[in-house]
XYZ file of N, CA and C in Angstrom:
681
model
N 7.195 12.315 23.672
C 6.219 11.537 24.202
C 6.937 10.074 24.197
N 6.640 9.280 24.881
C 6.729 7.483 24.984
C 6.637 7.344 23.664
N 7.910 6.639 22.853
C 7.236 5.663 22.104
C 7.524 4.449 22.334
N 7.042 3.290 21.612
C 7.172 1.591 21.724
C 7.805 1.328 20.596
N 8.465 0.045 20.721
C 9.569 -0.542 19.558
C 8.679 -1.956 19.148
N 8.389 -2.423 17.880
C 8.200 -4.247 18.384
C 9.242 -4.649 17.150
N 9.626 -5.925 17.577
C 10.716 -6.225 16.994
C 10.720 -8.089 17.123
N 11.059 -9.075 16.391
C 11.273 -10.134 16.237
C 12.547 -10.642 16.565
N 12.531 -11.407 17.219
C 13.562 -12.324 17.842
C 14.157 -13.315 16.116
N 13.457 -13.240 16.003
C 13.878 -14.433 14.909
C 15.161 -13.808 13.631
N 15.638 -14.934 13.200
C 16.989 -14.444 12.094
C 16.985 -15.257 10.932
N 15.307 -15.194 10.330
C 14.831 -16.140 9.604
C 14.430 -14.538 7.797
N 14.320 -13.696 8.669
C 13.963 -12.552 7.473
C 15.287 -11.966 7.393
N 15.132 -11.779 5.652
C 16.124 -10.951 4.763
C 15.984 -9.330 4.553
N 14.148 -9.259 4.299
C 14.191 -7.949 4.083
C 12.506 -7.819 4.194
N 12.276 -7.177 4.985
C 10.794 -6.828 5.695
C 9.866 -5.230 5.035
N 8.884 -5.477 4.258
C 8.361 -4.252 3.715
C 7.139 -4.049 4.335
N 6.426 -2.981 4.578
C 5.504 -2.641 5.184
C 4.119 -2.568 4.299
N 3.305 -3.204 4.790
C 2.321 -3.382 3.548
C 1.000 -2.194 4.067
N 0.792 -2.844 5.655
C -0.378 -1.364 5.907
C -0.389 -1.738 7.588
N -0.294 -0.370 8.016
C -0.424 0.157 9.012
C -1.374 0.826 10.318
N -1.787 0.745 10.763
C -2.378 1.711 11.810
C -2.450 1.530 13.215
N -3.186 2.274 14.167
C -3.031 2.583 15.439
C -2.894 0.734 16.147
N -3.226 -0.204 15.680
C -3.586 -1.624 16.014
C -3.243 -2.529 15.396
N -2.960 -2.216 14.525
C -2.579 -4.128 13.256
C -1.354 -3.434 11.914
N -0.410 -4.058 11.786
C 1.047 -3.935 10.728
C 0.743 -5.297 10.250
N 0.805 -4.600 9.040
C 0.991 -6.038 7.852
C 2.011 -6.080 7.233
N 3.145 -6.682 7.305
C 4.144 -6.718 6.208
C 4.191 -8.260 6.242
N 4.901 -8.027 4.442
C 5.715 -8.897 3.797
C 6.930 -9.160 3.717
N 7.641 -10.812 4.340
C 9.035 -10.971 4.195
C 9.440 -11.696 3.197
N 10.897 -11.203 2.766
C 11.762 -12.108 2.104
C 12.526 -12.885 3.130
N 12.372 -13.955 3.203
C 12.568 -14.875 4.068
C 14.347 -15.989 3.428
N 14.898 -16.341 5.228
C 16.003 -16.430 4.307
C 16.190 -17.541 3.344
N 15.794 -18.477 3.128
C 15.537 -19.735 2.366
C 14.702 -19.725 1.360
N 14.365 -17.972 0.754
C 14.150 -17.723 -0.806
C 12.512 -18.250 -0.388
N 11.911 -18.238 0.421
C 10.056 -18.070 0.965
C 10.015 -17.239 1.207
N 9.043 -16.442 0.999
C 8.217 -15.045 1.364
C 7.346 -15.557 2.389
N 6.787 -14.758 3.035
C 5.427 -14.705 4.071
C 4.682 -13.154 3.892
N 3.352 -13.604 4.590
C 2.574 -12.196 4.494
C 2.478 -12.639 5.875
N 2.526 -11.220 6.775
C 2.279 -11.581 8.284
C 1.152 -10.119 8.869
N 0.392 -11.010 9.460
C -0.536 -9.225 10.373
C -0.409 -9.816 12.050
N -0.269 -8.274 12.499
C 0.074 -8.213 13.460
C -0.612 -7.667 14.289
N -1.586 -7.924 15.856
C -1.760 -6.470 16.658
C -1.328 -6.470 17.397
N -1.170 -5.074 17.089
C -0.453 -4.270 17.958
C -1.279 -3.523 19.748
N -0.558 -3.950 20.503
C -0.727 -3.930 21.960
C -0.630 -2.800 22.226
N -0.668 -2.215 23.303
C -0.316 -1.477 23.986
C 0.998 -1.413 24.920
N 1.625 -2.705 25.098
C 2.795 -2.938 25.582
C 3.336 -4.122 24.882
N 4.805 -4.131 25.126
C 5.862 -4.726 24.139
C 4.859 -6.434 23.929
N 4.843 -7.042 25.453
C 4.550 -8.328 25.528
C 3.013 -8.559 24.782
N 2.156 -7.497 24.666
C 0.924 -8.126 24.208
C 0.521 -7.550 22.611
N 1.737 -7.731 21.928
C 1.973 -7.747 20.181
C 1.775 -9.004 20.122
N 0.440 -9.093 19.191
C 0.266 -10.471 18.776
C 0.308 -10.758 17.049
N 1.018 -11.881 16.646
C 0.847 -12.587 15.340
C -0.760 -12.815 15.201
N -1.050 -12.546 14.451
C -2.213 -12.697 14.352
C -2.295 -13.800 13.135
N -1.872 -13.701 12.248
C -2.529 -14.640 11.179
C -0.378 -14.734 10.463
N 0.018 -15.679 9.696
C 0.947 -15.950 9.089
C 0.283 -17.017 7.860
N 1.119 -16.496 6.522
C 1.258 -17.220 5.439
C 2.335 -17.154 4.589
N 2.563 -18.493 4.526
C 4.496 -18.521 3.892
C 3.787 -18.843 2.512
N 4.959 -18.895 1.383
C 4.674 -19.215 -0.105
C 5.957 -19.045 -0.547
N 5.974 -19.661 -1.525
C 7.032 -19.884 -2.487
C 6.921 -18.762 -4.127
N 8.000 -18.228 -4.338
C 7.885 -17.450 -5.638
C 7.213 -17.706 -6.500
N 7.333 -19.020 -6.970
C 7.105 -20.024 -8.175
C 5.550 -20.291 -8.087
N 4.974 -19.977 -6.734
C 3.665 -20.564 -6.855
C 2.740 -18.925 -6.626
N 3.053 -17.865 -6.634
C 2.638 -16.776 -6.330
C 1.985 -16.452 -5.170
N 0.767 -15.298 -5.134
C 0.733 -14.779 -3.851
C -0.873 -13.694 -4.931
N -1.985 -14.029 -4.278
C -3.241 -12.826 -4.192
C -3.492 -12.341 -2.799
N -3.505 -11.558 -2.780
C -4.185 -11.068 -1.143
C -4.637 -9.533 -1.288
N -5.789 -9.840 -0.091
C -6.352 -8.547 -0.221
C -6.949 -8.121 1.291
N -6.497 -6.649 1.487
C -6.640 -6.203 3.069
C -7.851 -5.284 3.161
N -8.748 -5.894 3.771
C -9.948 -5.016 4.012
C -10.048 -3.932 5.375
N -9.627 -2.736 5.225
C -9.644 -2.132 6.361
C -10.942 -1.212 6.785
N -11.463 -1.559 8.144
C -12.454 -1.234 8.469
C -12.695 0.324 8.404
N -13.451 0.553 8.024
C -14.470 2.057 7.816
C -14.365 2.811 9.027
N -15.039 2.643 10.315
C -15.084 2.834 11.418
C -13.284 3.227 12.292
N -12.913 4.276 12.447
C -11.530 3.997 13.217
C -10.921 3.693 13.975
N -12.724 3.419 15.095
C -12.370 3.000 16.000
C -12.189 1.746 16.707
N -12.701 1.065 15.445
C -12.737 -0.721 15.328
C -11.609 -1.177 15.003
N -11.108 -1.868 15.737
C -10.015 -2.290 16.085
C -9.261 -3.859 14.889
N -10.427 -4.187 14.171
C -10.290 -5.720 13.487
C -9.812 -4.960 12.414
N -9.082 -5.755 11.195
C -9.316 -6.021 9.959
C -9.439 -7.053 9.390
N -9.405 -7.453 8.277
C -9.666 -8.653 7.133
C -8.633 -8.966 6.155
N -7.743 -10.211 6.379
C -6.614 -10.818 5.587
C -7.056 -11.672 4.851
N -7.253 -11.696 3.844
C -7.503 -12.745 2.492
C -5.839 -13.035 1.697
N -5.900 -14.349 1.595
C -4.779 -14.682 1.105
C -4.748 -16.009 0.177
N -3.995 -16.015 -1.134
C -4.350 -17.146 -1.986
C -3.142 -17.289 -2.935
N -3.505 -18.481 -3.342
C -2.057 -18.809 -4.187
C -2.838 -18.307 -5.765
N -1.841 -18.125 -6.594
C -2.164 -17.117 -7.947
C -2.269 -17.984 -8.324
N -4.262 -18.543 -8.251
C -5.079 -19.640 -9.045
C -5.938 -19.028 -9.282
N -6.319 -18.961 -10.976
C -7.890 -18.459 -11.062
C -8.975 -18.595 -10.341
N -9.061 -19.959 -10.227
C -10.105 -21.141 -9.584
C -10.264 -20.730 -7.944
N -8.893 -20.620 -7.222
C -8.302 -19.847 -5.758
C -9.143 -18.905 -5.525
N -8.820 -18.128 -6.366
C -9.156 -16.542 -6.670
C -10.875 -16.544 -6.556
N -11.114 -16.478 -7.658
C -12.740 -16.707 -7.548
C -13.337 -17.112 -6.171
N -13.397 -18.151 -5.945
C -14.290 -18.799 -4.645
C -13.800 -17.652 -3.339
N -12.248 -17.003 -3.457
C -12.327 -16.312 -2.072
C -12.769 -14.951 -2.162
N -12.254 -14.840 -3.344
C -12.240 -13.001 -3.794
C -13.103 -12.822 -4.581
N -13.745 -13.268 -5.464
C -15.218 -13.139 -6.289
C -14.605 -12.355 -7.431
N -15.706 -12.753 -8.624
C -15.338 -12.114 -10.159
C -14.437 -10.926 -9.985
N -14.739 -9.518 -9.698
C -14.310 -8.845 -9.996
C -12.668 -8.399 -9.679
N -12.585 -8.532 -8.513
C -11.271 -8.731 -7.443
C -10.309 -9.661 -8.648
N -10.789 -10.870 -8.568
C -10.319 -11.707 -9.567
C -9.942 -11.288 -11.091
N -10.385 -10.573 -11.486
C -10.362 -9.811 -12.878
C -9.242 -9.159 -12.814
N -9.415 -8.068 -11.596
C -8.073 -6.758 -11.009
C -7.010 -7.537 -10.995
N -6.644 -8.855 -10.128
C -5.537 -9.628 -10.477
C -4.930 -10.101 -11.530
N -5.693 -10.579 -12.447
C -5.435 -11.574 -13.783
C -5.065 -10.501 -14.463
N -5.323 -8.992 -14.639
C -4.927 -7.793 -15.353
C -3.562 -7.108 -15.169
N -3.092 -7.896 -14.198
C -1.714 -7.260 -13.604
C -1.226 -9.283 -14.045
N -1.021 -9.645 -14.608
C -1.016 -11.132 -14.536
C 0.300 -10.909 -15.154
N 0.654 -10.520 -16.287
C 1.682 -10.472 -16.955
C 2.826 -9.530 -16.550
N 2.320 -8.822 -15.354
C 3.739 -8.079 -14.446
C 4.002 -8.718 -13.430
N 3.270 -9.449 -12.894
C 3.640 -9.921 -11.324
C 2.795 -10.834 -11.297
N 3.063 -11.813 -10.622
C 2.065 -12.997 -9.809
C 1.984 -12.828 -8.490
N 2.416 -11.471 -7.751
C 2.470 -11.088 -6.451
C 1.995 -9.476 -6.101
N 0.627 -10.179 -5.747
C -0.215 -8.529 -5.594
C -1.052 -8.807 -4.647
N -1.207 -7.175 -4.124
C -2.325 -7.286 -2.756
C -3.181 -6.361 -3.228
N -4.675 -6.149 -2.937
C -5.333 -5.356 -2.940
C -5.749 -4.848 -1.417
N -5.806 -3.512 -1.431
C -5.953 -2.837 -0.140
C -7.037 -2.208 -0.220
N -8.661 -2.348 0.502
C -9.884 -2.124 0.107
C -9.745 -1.092 1.353
N -10.705 -0.027 1.429
C -11.237 0.822 2.355
C -12.484 1.165 1.925
N -13.626 0.970 2.413
C -14.613 1.468 1.692
C -15.167 1.064 0.691
N -15.492 2.254 -0.568
C -15.847 1.918 -2.050
C -14.184 2.461 -2.716
N -12.802 2.491 -2.358
C -11.877 2.759 -2.826
C -10.751 1.469 -2.607
N -10.317 0.945 -3.319
C -8.973 -0.111 -4.005
C -8.077 0.697 -4.042
N -7.013 0.065 -4.104
C -5.610 0.398 -4.253
C -4.375 -1.516 -4.528
N -4.378 -1.310 -6.142
C -3.444 -2.860 -5.821
C -2.031 -2.027 -6.348
N -1.273 -3.266 -5.575
C -0.099 -2.951 -5.792
C 1.232 -4.210 -5.406
N 2.205 -4.516 -5.827
C 3.140 -5.342 -6.327
C 3.689 -5.796 -4.665
N 3.625 -7.187 -4.179
C 3.919 -7.046 -2.611
C 5.622 -7.348 -3.023
N 6.379 -6.424 -1.821
C 8.207 -6.134 -2.043
C 8.570 -5.187 -3.144
N 7.518 -5.018 -3.968
C 8.151 -4.019 -4.590
C 7.969 -2.301 -4.636
N 6.819 -2.258 -3.877
C 6.261 -0.754 -3.845
C 5.782 -0.479 -4.801
N 5.206 -1.204 -5.920
C 5.303 -0.541 -7.513
C 3.991 -0.541 -7.390
N 2.862 0.461 -7.362
C 1.415 0.888 -7.883
C 0.850 -0.017 -8.924
N 0.287 -0.394 -9.008
C -0.237 -1.119 -10.286
C -1.984 -0.442 -10.519
N -3.188 -0.108 -9.551
C -3.926 0.321 -10.085
C -4.736 1.024 -8.723
N -5.397 1.791 -8.763
C -6.758 2.527 -8.049
C -7.668 2.429 -8.380
N -9.000 2.688 -7.566
C -10.459 2.224 -8.141
C -10.820 3.066 -7.054
N -12.067 3.594 -7.442
C -13.238 4.061 -6.551
C -14.415 3.872 -7.230
N -15.687 3.223 -6.311
C -16.692 2.430 -6.931
C -15.945 1.407 -7.919
N -16.844 1.312 -9.354
C -17.001 0.891 -10.316
C -15.338 1.544 -11.292
N -14.891 2.639 -10.651
C -13.955 3.202 -11.946
C -12.616 2.606 -11.385
N -12.144 2.082 -12.426
C -10.641 1.200 -12.197
C -9.726 2.267 -12.656
N -8.149 2.570 -12.408
C -7.502 2.951 -13.379
C -6.170 2.546 -12.956
N -5.566 2.064 -13.784
C -4.601 1.333 -13.846
C -2.957 2.194 -14.280
N -2.081 1.992 -14.318
C -0.657 3.244 -14.347
C 0.030 2.565 -15.052
N 0.341 2.340 -16.412
C 1.415 2.065 -17.205
C 2.674 2.208 -16.982
N 3.143 2.949 -15.902
C 4.326 3.442 -15.845
C 4.873 2.811 -13.960
N 6.209 3.092 -14.157
C 6.608 2.692 -12.855
C 6.216 3.661 -11.971
N 4.536 3.291 -11.429
C 4.053 4.116 -10.047
C 4.799 3.564 -8.540
N 5.070 4.707 -7.868
C 5.762 3.901 -6.765
C 4.191 3.680 -5.436
N 3.968 2.892 -5.155
C 3.294 2.260 -3.885
C 3.425 3.044 -2.530
N 2.795 3.845 -1.945
C 2.655 4.576 -0.855
C 1.991 3.658 0.053
N 3.100 3.146 1.150
C 2.032 2.400 2.122
C 1.373 3.341 2.963
N 0.159 2.833 3.452
C -0.749 3.454 4.489
C -0.226 3.420 6.265
N 0.321 4.302 6.511
C 0.678 4.043 7.470
C -0.037 5.655 8.642
N -1.606 5.066 9.129
C -2.348 6.346 9.792
C -2.021 7.149 9.239
N -2.085 7.421 7.697
C -2.125 8.576 7.013
C -3.182 8.312 5.490
N -4.087 9.417 5.351
C -3.370 10.805 5.517
C -3.700 11.298 7.058
N -3.503 12.364 7.502
C -4.376 13.215 8.334
C -5.440 13.826 8.246
N -6.135 14.409 9.063
C -7.527 15.368 8.983
C -6.809 16.212 7.824
N -5.709 16.831 8.134
C -5.267 18.366 7.573
C -5.482 17.536 6.225
N -5.354 16.862 5.458
C -5.205 16.699 3.777
C -6.490 15.996 3.942
N -7.211 16.215 2.570
C -8.368 15.906 1.955
C -8.105 14.416 1.246
N -9.098 13.920 1.088
C -9.193 12.506 0.325
C -9.285 12.854 -0.589
N -10.051 13.811 -1.398
C -10.624 14.194 -2.699
C -9.668 14.152 -3.936
N -8.139 14.323 -3.513
C -7.342 13.665 -4.790
C -6.484 12.674 -4.167
N -5.590 11.669 -5.101
C -4.699 10.729 -4.494
C -3.549 11.218 -5.783
N -2.526 10.848 -5.151
C -1.294 11.623 -6.253
C -0.337 10.268 -6.300
N -0.046 10.234 -7.337
C 1.449 9.334 -7.758
C 2.498 9.576 -8.230
N 3.601 8.914 -7.998
C 4.789 9.287 -8.189
C 5.139 7.941 -9.312
N 5.525 8.642 -10.713
C 6.607 8.252 -11.173
C 8.076 8.474 -10.895
N 8.836 7.400 -10.706
C 10.652 8.344 -10.203
C 11.413 7.989 -11.305
N 10.653 7.160 -11.906
C 11.816 6.917 -13.400
C 11.546 8.229 -14.132
N 10.595 9.287 -14.713
C 10.550 10.607 -15.630
C 9.987 11.875 -14.201
N 10.355 11.636 -13.063
C 10.906 12.325 -12.321
C 9.022 13.357 -12.009
N 7.959 12.814 -12.541
C 6.786 13.112 -12.441
C 5.866 13.565 -11.221
N 5.045 13.576 -10.781
C 4.070 13.736 -9.937
C 2.743 14.003 -10.118
N 1.630 12.998 -10.192
C 0.473 13.223 -10.635
C -0.723 13.317 -9.568
N -1.305 14.248 -9.902
C -2.722 14.265 -8.965
C -3.690 13.659 -9.377
N -4.456 13.122 -8.993
C -6.073 12.888 -9.627
C -6.812 12.908 -8.712
N -8.462 12.789 -9.605
C -9.424 13.260 -8.618
C -9.614 11.652 -8.280
N -10.170 11.794 -7.030
C -10.121 10.442 -5.719
C -11.680 9.696 -6.513
N -12.642 10.915 -6.989
C -14.326 10.364 -7.353
C -14.163 9.783 -8.780
N -13.455 10.393 -9.846
C -13.259 9.951 -10.876
C -12.390 9.335 -11.604
N -10.990 9.844 -10.956
C -9.887 9.140 -11.080
C -9.230 9.702 -12.393
N -10.014 10.813 -12.717
C -9.449 11.791 -13.611
C -7.884 12.574 -13.350
N -7.253 12.883 -14.299
C -5.736 13.763 -14.018
C -6.179 14.856 -14.126
N -5.838 15.534 -12.636
C -5.967 17.171 -12.603
C -4.582 17.512 -12.887
N -3.725 16.976 -12.646
C -2.312 18.237 -12.351
C -1.062 17.309 -12.355
N -0.491 18.247 -13.025
C 0.964 17.277 -12.980
C 2.193 17.920 -12.553
N 3.099 17.370 -11.620
C 4.417 18.025 -11.141
C 5.583 17.590 -11.639
N 6.643 18.769 -12.104
C 8.054 17.853 -12.443
C 9.089 18.137 -11.359
N 9.812 17.463 -10.693
C 10.551 17.778 -9.803
C 11.704 16.896 -9.988
N 13.006 17.157 -9.822
C 14.135 16.198 -9.575
C 14.377 16.018 -8.507
N 13.622 16.068 -7.358
C 13.635 15.717 -6.337
C 13.270 14.788 -5.860
N 12.406 13.425 -6.292
C 11.565 13.036 -6.447
C 11.887 11.868 -6.037
N 13.210 11.043 -6.538
C 13.498 9.738 -6.623
C 13.630 9.236 -5.243
N 13.133 9.445 -4.108
C 13.634 8.965 -2.957
C 12.104 9.204 -2.042
N 10.662 9.335 -2.925
C 9.619 9.688 -2.041
C 8.898 8.572 -1.590
N 8.765 8.544 -0.265
C 7.626 7.659 -0.110
C 6.286 8.329 -0.097
N 5.789 9.031 0.890
C 4.331 9.325 0.483
C 4.270 11.114 0.298
N 3.392 11.538 -0.673
C 3.238 12.838 -1.090
C 1.616 12.967 -1.044
N 1.135 14.026 -0.494
C -0.226 14.193 -0.324
C -0.667 16.209 -0.841
N -1.397 16.162 -1.050
C -2.265 17.767 -1.940
C -2.905 18.143 -1.173
N -2.710 19.608 -1.104
C -4.028 20.300 -0.453
C -5.228 20.283 -1.396
N -5.818 21.473 -0.481
C -7.227 21.482 -1.813
C -7.400 22.272 -2.781
N -6.622 23.258 -2.889
C -6.173 24.024 -4.015
C -4.928 23.756 -5.092
N -4.405 22.402 -4.695
C -3.366 21.663 -5.153
C -2.108 22.737 -5.821
N -2.014 23.523 -4.668
C -0.999 24.902 -4.648
C 0.325 24.155 -3.962
N 0.406 23.470 -2.909
C 1.708 22.293 -3.004
C 1.270 21.043 -2.349
N 2.632 20.321 -2.216
C 2.374 19.120 -1.766
C 3.444 18.785 -1.120
N 3.133 18.119 0.528
C 3.843 17.844 1.505
C 4.051 16.279 1.361
N 5.896 16.421 0.909
C 6.353 14.517 0.489
C 7.140 14.742 1.762
N 6.844 13.339 1.765
C 7.977 12.441 3.056
C 8.789 11.430 2.291
N 10.222 11.940 2.708
C 11.576 11.241 1.614
C 11.503 9.599 2.482
N 12.352 9.246 2.175
C 13.353 8.318 2.907
C 13.620 8.880 4.106
N 14.773 8.132 4.982
C 15.570 8.541 5.802
C 14.751 10.191 6.742
N 13.553 9.962 7.150
C 13.219 10.560 7.966
C 13.053 12.193 7.278
N 12.885 12.225 5.859
C 13.101 13.823 5.737
C 11.713 14.246 4.897
N 11.550 15.374 5.211
C 10.061 16.380 4.415
C 10.327 17.380 3.436
N 9.590 17.550 2.661
C 9.684 18.723 1.863
C 8.567 19.365 1.408
N 8.282 20.585 0.607
C 7.321 20.665 0.602
C 7.433 21.222 -1.099
N 6.795 20.790 -1.989
C 7.308 21.315 -3.740
C 5.699 22.542 -3.427
N 6.166 23.194 -4.485
C 4.987 24.637 -5.039
C 5.116 24.910 -6.046
N 4.479 25.094 -7.149
C 4.801 25.712 -8.786
C 5.035 26.667 -8.718
N 5.960 26.904 -9.610
C 6.281 28.276 -9.624
C 5.764 29.037 -11.189
N 5.144 30.284 -10.734
C 4.174 30.620 -11.846
C 4.989 31.107 -12.824
């Protein structure tokens, strides 16, 4: 079918990383030429000229940034919510409230550039720009990761084929894939594989008998345990 490509004509971006994308919205983190950074939210139209920059927030690395993306539960609803704050406890408390501010501050020693992606009662916290996952939570259960976990950007995924009762975390340094229960964040299974250094997205089926993997450079693979 037909594909539409969106692009900007500006030349002030050195590197752009997708934070979240669906059929109507795209949020990116930009590393700008002058060593500044920016969060941008685009509303994607059905034609090139209908694509609109809804919100842009530029900041300096030394000031840090805490941002939160609230994704609507209804798939037919186009709007989402993007909240941004400098890395300051007072500012974060006013904008995010005590619970999310506490989550941000638990990562204060690791980074002062973090984002929380919230969909219903599920939250994911990750580093802006490095694609490093810090935390997953469901309701009041928070699971922090003490290894170099890879953040998998949400881009119209998972599909209806894959179930939301599990979530996977990739440890690229140690070549492991961890499968957790989404409801209680407990570890269910660990896969070892030498072929995960460039994984972007990993999802498990109901029986956890195979993993569907999306790699960089648009490659796909399936991992199955050997009994």
